[in-house]
Amino acid sequence: MLKDNIISEMLEQKLEDIFNQMFINEEVKEGSSGTPIAPTSAVRSEDRQKLEYLYNYLKNVVPSDAYVSFQQDRITVSLKPTNPYDDKVVYEGVDTNKLTKYIGSILEYMIDEGMNIKPLPEVKIKRDAENAANFFGRTAYYDPNVKEIVLYVEGRHMKDVCRSFVHEMVHHMQNLEGRLGNIQTANTNEDDHLLEIEKEAYLTGNITFRNWEDKIKNGYEK
Ligand SMILES: [Zn+2]
């Protein structure tokens, strides 16, 4: 099964949700290391239920050129922005042009370091307010079936997004080297192979990111 193979960076995720599409939005919540960068508003659970009900309702009734987003204590309906890759919009919090540039620089660094990353994966940037508002939401994932990395950028520091990116690049390498195998769960507590795969991704990913960062900061950037 295609979906079973996805390396997911969260613990309580339903795999069916993986292909849920973007709810592009402005509002901000958490970073992957759990650092809140905006206070989360407390919503009573009954109010939240009502909001969820409304959200599900509105999602189905708005026209296709609009989108609905869930933002903790409210729901907004607005016009869909264009693909971040195509326009020059500087989003609140995430400058996708800069992000793309850093990602390019990291890829170049990895190639220079002789890391086995070719063919390069597809990289997609997603802005998903609902996901960002969920503490256990996704930060990134790699789909080995289509060699694609998806980065959730909403509410995150760009550096944090890039660190996630390098982590996923290690999964890409593991995939190219045929070492991913068939991952049946997203839970590292249930699968020793996944645990080993993740250990490598965290270690190699974070060290690679740090080395790249130090290189750039020390002025070796082209
Ligand atoms: Zn991972």
Tab-separated table of C-alpha atoms and ligand atoms in Angstrom:
chain	number	residue	atom	x	y	z
A	1	MET	CA	0.000	0.000	0.000
A	2	LEU	CA	1.231	3.360	-1.040
A	3	LYS	CA	0.128	5.145	2.076
A	4	ASP	CA	1.672	2.634	4.457
A	5	ASN	CA	5.084	3.558	3.261
A	6	ILE	CA	5.055	7.174	4.182
A	7	ILE	CA	7.481	8.284	6.836
A	8	SER	CA	5.421	10.541	8.922
A	9	GLU	CA	6.803	12.974	11.430
A	10	MET	CA	4.068	12.740	13.969
A	11	LEU	CA	2.845	10.105	16.298
A	12	GLU	CA	-0.910	10.205	16.306
A	13	GLN	CA	-1.652	10.601	12.695
A	14	LYS	CA	-4.276	8.796	10.759
A	15	LEU	CA	-2.674	7.699	7.540
A	16	GLU	CA	-5.797	8.463	5.572
A	17	ASP	CA	-5.207	12.103	6.357
A	18	ILE	CA	-1.891	12.193	4.621
A	19	PHE	CA	-3.219	13.296	1.328
A	20	ASN	CA	-5.577	15.823	2.757
A	21	GLN	CA	-5.016	18.956	0.859
A	22	MET	CA	-3.938	22.398	1.803
A	23	PHE	CA	-5.820	24.794	3.920
A	24	ILE	CA	-3.680	27.698	3.097
A	25	ASN	CA	-3.689	30.301	5.767
A	26	GLU	CA	-2.276	33.196	7.652
A	27	GLU	CA	-2.477	32.248	11.243
A	28	VAL	CA	0.358	30.821	13.140
A	29	LYS	CA	0.848	28.302	15.873
A	30	GLU	CA	3.684	25.926	16.542
A	31	GLY	CA	7.137	24.915	15.481
A	32	SER	CA	8.275	21.336	15.124
A	33	SER	CA	10.376	21.464	18.240
A	34	GLY	CA	7.250	22.436	20.064
A	35	THR	CA	8.140	26.062	20.535
A	36	PRO	CA	4.987	28.109	20.489
A	37	ILE	CA	5.511	31.334	18.629
A	38	ALA	CA	2.048	32.664	19.220
A	39	PRO	CA	-0.123	32.144	22.233
A	40	THR	CA	-2.862	29.649	21.618
A	41	SER	CA	-6.211	30.895	22.665
A	42	ALA	CA	-8.194	28.779	25.020
A	43	VAL	CA	-11.472	27.687	23.513
A	44	ARG	CA	-14.030	25.805	25.536
A	45	SER	CA	-14.467	22.329	24.174
A	46	GLU	CA	-18.164	22.805	23.441
A	47	ASP	CA	-17.352	25.958	21.473
A	48	ARG	CA	-14.618	24.119	19.685
A	49	GLN	CA	-17.061	21.403	18.739
A	50	LYS	CA	-19.411	23.977	17.311
A	51	LEU	CA	-16.575	25.545	15.395
A	52	GLU	CA	-15.542	22.176	14.044
A	53	TYR	CA	-19.075	21.506	12.973
A	54	LEU	CA	-19.239	24.876	11.220
A	55	TYR	CA	-15.865	24.340	9.675
A	56	ASN	CA	-16.870	21.001	8.203
A	57	TYR	CA	-20.070	22.515	6.964
A	58	LEU	CA	-18.433	25.558	5.383
A	59	LYS	CA	-15.721	23.506	3.695
A	60	ASN	CA	-18.442	21.825	1.681
A	61	VAL	CA	-20.401	24.883	0.730
A	62	VAL	CA	-17.851	27.521	-0.240
A	63	PRO	CA	-17.116	27.831	-3.955
A	64	SER	CA	-13.915	26.297	-5.237
A	65	ASP	CA	-12.152	29.627	-5.592
A	66	ALA	CA	-12.435	30.292	-1.878
A	67	TYR	CA	-11.133	28.431	1.091
A	68	VAL	CA	-12.059	27.954	4.683
A	69	SER	CA	-9.595	27.737	7.500
A	70	PHE	CA	-9.835	26.766	11.084
A	71	GLN	CA	-7.878	29.024	13.410
A	72	GLN	CA	-8.364	27.751	16.917
A	73	ASP	CA	-11.029	30.186	18.029
A	74	ARG	CA	-12.523	31.174	14.704
A	75	ILE	CA	-13.046	30.218	11.108
A	76	THR	CA	-12.148	32.392	8.192
A	77	VAL	CA	-13.226	32.268	4.589
A	78	SER	CA	-11.017	33.957	2.029
A	79	LEU	CA	-9.812	33.790	-1.533
A	80	LYS	CA	-7.282	31.153	-2.334
A	81	PRO	CA	-3.784	32.525	-2.852
A	82	THR	CA	-1.740	31.211	-5.733
A	83	ASN	CA	0.925	28.575	-5.369
A	84	PRO	CA	3.784	29.937	-3.235
A	85	TYR	CA	6.222	28.701	-5.846
A	86	ASP	CA	4.642	30.832	-8.527
A	87	ASP	CA	4.192	34.209	-6.942
A	88	LYS	CA	6.366	36.651	-5.105
A	89	VAL	CA	4.122	37.144	-2.151
A	90	VAL	CA	5.922	37.438	1.130
A	91	TYR	CA	3.716	35.604	3.580
A	92	GLU	CA	3.503	36.598	7.156
A	93	GLY	CA	6.204	34.617	8.874
A	94	VAL	CA	7.408	32.612	5.922
A	95	ASP	CA	9.157	34.132	2.946
A	96	THR	CA	8.853	31.307	0.463
A	97	ASN	CA	11.422	32.813	-1.887
A	98	LYS	CA	14.007	32.840	0.865
A	99	LEU	CA	12.991	29.382	1.945
A	100	THR	CA	13.453	28.081	-1.588
A	101	LYS	CA	16.869	29.707	-1.703
A	102	TYR	CA	17.982	28.098	1.555
A	103	ILE	CA	16.697	24.735	0.448
A	104	GLY	CA	18.676	25.093	-2.765
A	105	SER	CA	21.779	25.960	-0.778
A	106	ILE	CA	21.315	22.942	1.493
A	107	LEU	CA	20.913	20.633	-1.502
A	108	GLU	CA	24.073	22.025	-3.018
A	109	TYR	CA	25.883	21.508	0.271
A	110	MET	CA	24.712	17.903	0.516
A	111	ILE	CA	25.876	17.193	-3.023
A	112	ASP	CA	29.247	18.833	-2.295
A	113	GLU	CA	29.553	16.621	0.765
A	114	GLY	CA	29.131	13.575	-1.448
A	115	MET	CA	25.763	12.630	-0.002
A	116	ASN	CA	23.705	10.317	-2.116
A	117	ILE	CA	20.646	12.465	-2.825
A	118	LYS	CA	20.172	12.175	-6.585
A	119	PRO	CA	17.694	12.052	-8.170
A	120	LEU	CA	16.493	14.953	-6.087
A	121	PRO	CA	13.037	14.670	-4.538
A	122	GLU	CA	10.090	16.876	-5.301
A	123	VAL	CA	9.629	19.478	-2.591
A	124	LYS	CA	6.274	20.939	-1.725
A	125	ILE	CA	5.515	23.728	0.692
A	126	LYS	CA	2.191	23.653	2.472
A	127	ARG	CA	0.478	26.233	4.582
A	128	ASP	CA	-2.116	24.531	6.694
A	129	ALA	CA	-3.573	26.469	9.603
A	130	GLU	CA	-5.560	23.592	10.992
A	131	ASN	CA	-2.483	21.400	11.064
A	132	ALA	CA	-0.416	24.184	12.603
A	133	ALA	CA	-2.960	24.635	15.371
A	134	ASN	CA	-2.686	20.975	16.313
A	135	PHE	CA	0.228	20.305	18.677
A	136	PHE	CA	0.611	16.823	17.189
A	137	GLY	CA	0.165	18.113	13.689
A	138	ARG	CA	2.575	17.292	10.918
A	139	THR	CA	5.753	19.280	10.389
A	140	ALA	CA	6.969	17.444	7.306
A	141	TYR	CA	6.889	14.075	5.655
A	142	TYR	CA	8.582	12.123	2.942
A	143	ASP	CA	6.673	9.903	0.573
A	144	PRO	CA	9.107	7.348	-0.862
A	145	ASN	CA	6.599	6.159	-3.459
A	146	VAL	CA	6.748	9.441	-5.339
A	147	LYS	CA	10.014	10.716	-3.840
A	148	GLU	CA	8.345	13.787	-2.490
A	149	ILE	CA	9.022	15.918	0.569
A	150	VAL	CA	6.183	17.971	1.957
A	151	LEU	CA	7.041	20.778	4.357
A	152	TYR	CA	4.422	22.387	6.564
A	153	VAL	CA	5.557	25.953	7.024
A	154	GLU	CA	2.694	27.658	8.805
A	155	GLY	CA	3.796	29.370	11.999
A	156	ARG	CA	7.316	28.004	11.929
A	157	HIS	CA	10.706	29.613	11.944
A	158	MET	CA	12.349	29.165	8.561
A	159	LYS	CA	15.350	27.548	10.166
A	160	ASP	CA	13.121	24.996	11.789
A	161	VAL	CA	11.497	24.248	8.426
A	162	CYS	CA	14.939	23.766	6.878
A	163	ARG	CA	15.980	21.418	9.671
A	164	SER	CA	12.873	19.361	8.921
A	165	PHE	CA	13.841	19.455	5.281
A	166	VAL	CA	17.285	17.961	5.924
A	167	HIS	CA	15.712	15.293	8.129
A	168	GLU	CA	13.420	14.328	5.247
A	169	MET	CA	16.389	14.384	2.872
A	170	VAL	CA	17.969	11.659	5.007
A	171	HIS	CA	14.807	9.598	4.501
A	172	HIS	CA	15.159	10.284	0.788
A	173	MET	CA	18.704	8.899	0.912
A	174	GLN	CA	17.519	5.885	2.880
A	175	ASN	CA	14.904	5.334	0.207
A	176	LEU	CA	17.385	5.647	-2.668
A	177	GLU	CA	19.591	3.140	-0.887
A	178	GLY	CA	16.663	0.751	-0.498
A	179	ARG	CA	16.809	0.877	3.271
A	180	LEU	CA	13.341	2.117	4.084
A	181	GLY	CA	11.603	-1.205	3.708
A	182	ASN	CA	7.935	-1.333	4.348
A	183	ILE	CA	7.064	0.930	7.224
A	184	GLN	CA	3.709	-0.111	8.619
A	185	THR	CA	3.261	2.492	11.274
A	186	ALA	CA	4.130	6.083	12.046
A	187	ASN	CA	4.747	5.162	15.654
A	188	THR	CA	8.409	4.765	16.607
A	189	ASN	CA	7.348	2.877	19.736
A	190	GLU	CA	5.910	0.057	17.675
A	191	ASP	CA	8.536	-0.563	15.075
A	192	ASP	CA	12.248	-1.092	15.748
A	193	HIS	CA	13.163	-0.634	12.121
A	194	LEU	CA	11.376	2.702	12.037
A	195	LEU	CA	13.150	3.688	15.231
A	196	GLU	CA	16.553	3.017	13.646
A	197	ILE	CA	15.535	4.847	10.499
A	198	GLU	CA	14.456	7.819	12.603
A	199	LYS	CA	17.590	7.814	14.748
A	200	GLU	CA	19.684	8.118	11.639
A	201	ALA	CA	17.473	10.851	10.212
A	202	TYR	CA	17.608	12.896	13.403
A	203	LEU	CA	21.334	12.487	13.890
A	204	THR	CA	22.537	12.843	10.329
A	205	GLY	CA	19.858	15.406	9.531
A	206	ASN	CA	20.594	17.695	12.451
A	207	ILE	CA	24.373	17.462	12.139
A	208	THR	CA	24.217	18.099	8.401
A	209	PHE	CA	21.971	21.068	8.979
A	210	ARG	CA	24.274	22.437	11.660
A	211	ASN	CA	27.359	22.033	9.467
A	212	TRP	CA	25.629	23.756	6.597
A	213	GLU	CA	24.505	26.575	8.878
A	214	ASP	CA	28.008	27.104	10.293
A	215	LYS	CA	29.460	27.138	6.820
A	216	ILE	CA	27.001	29.808	5.687
A	217	LYS	CA	27.412	31.881	8.833
A	218	ASN	CA	31.160	31.837	8.535
A	219	GLY	CA	30.943	33.407	5.140
A	220	TYR	CA	31.717	30.523	2.843
A	221	GLU	CA	28.507	31.180	0.983
A	222	LYS	CA	28.889	31.873	-2.677
B	1	ZN	ZN	11.720	10.982	10.173
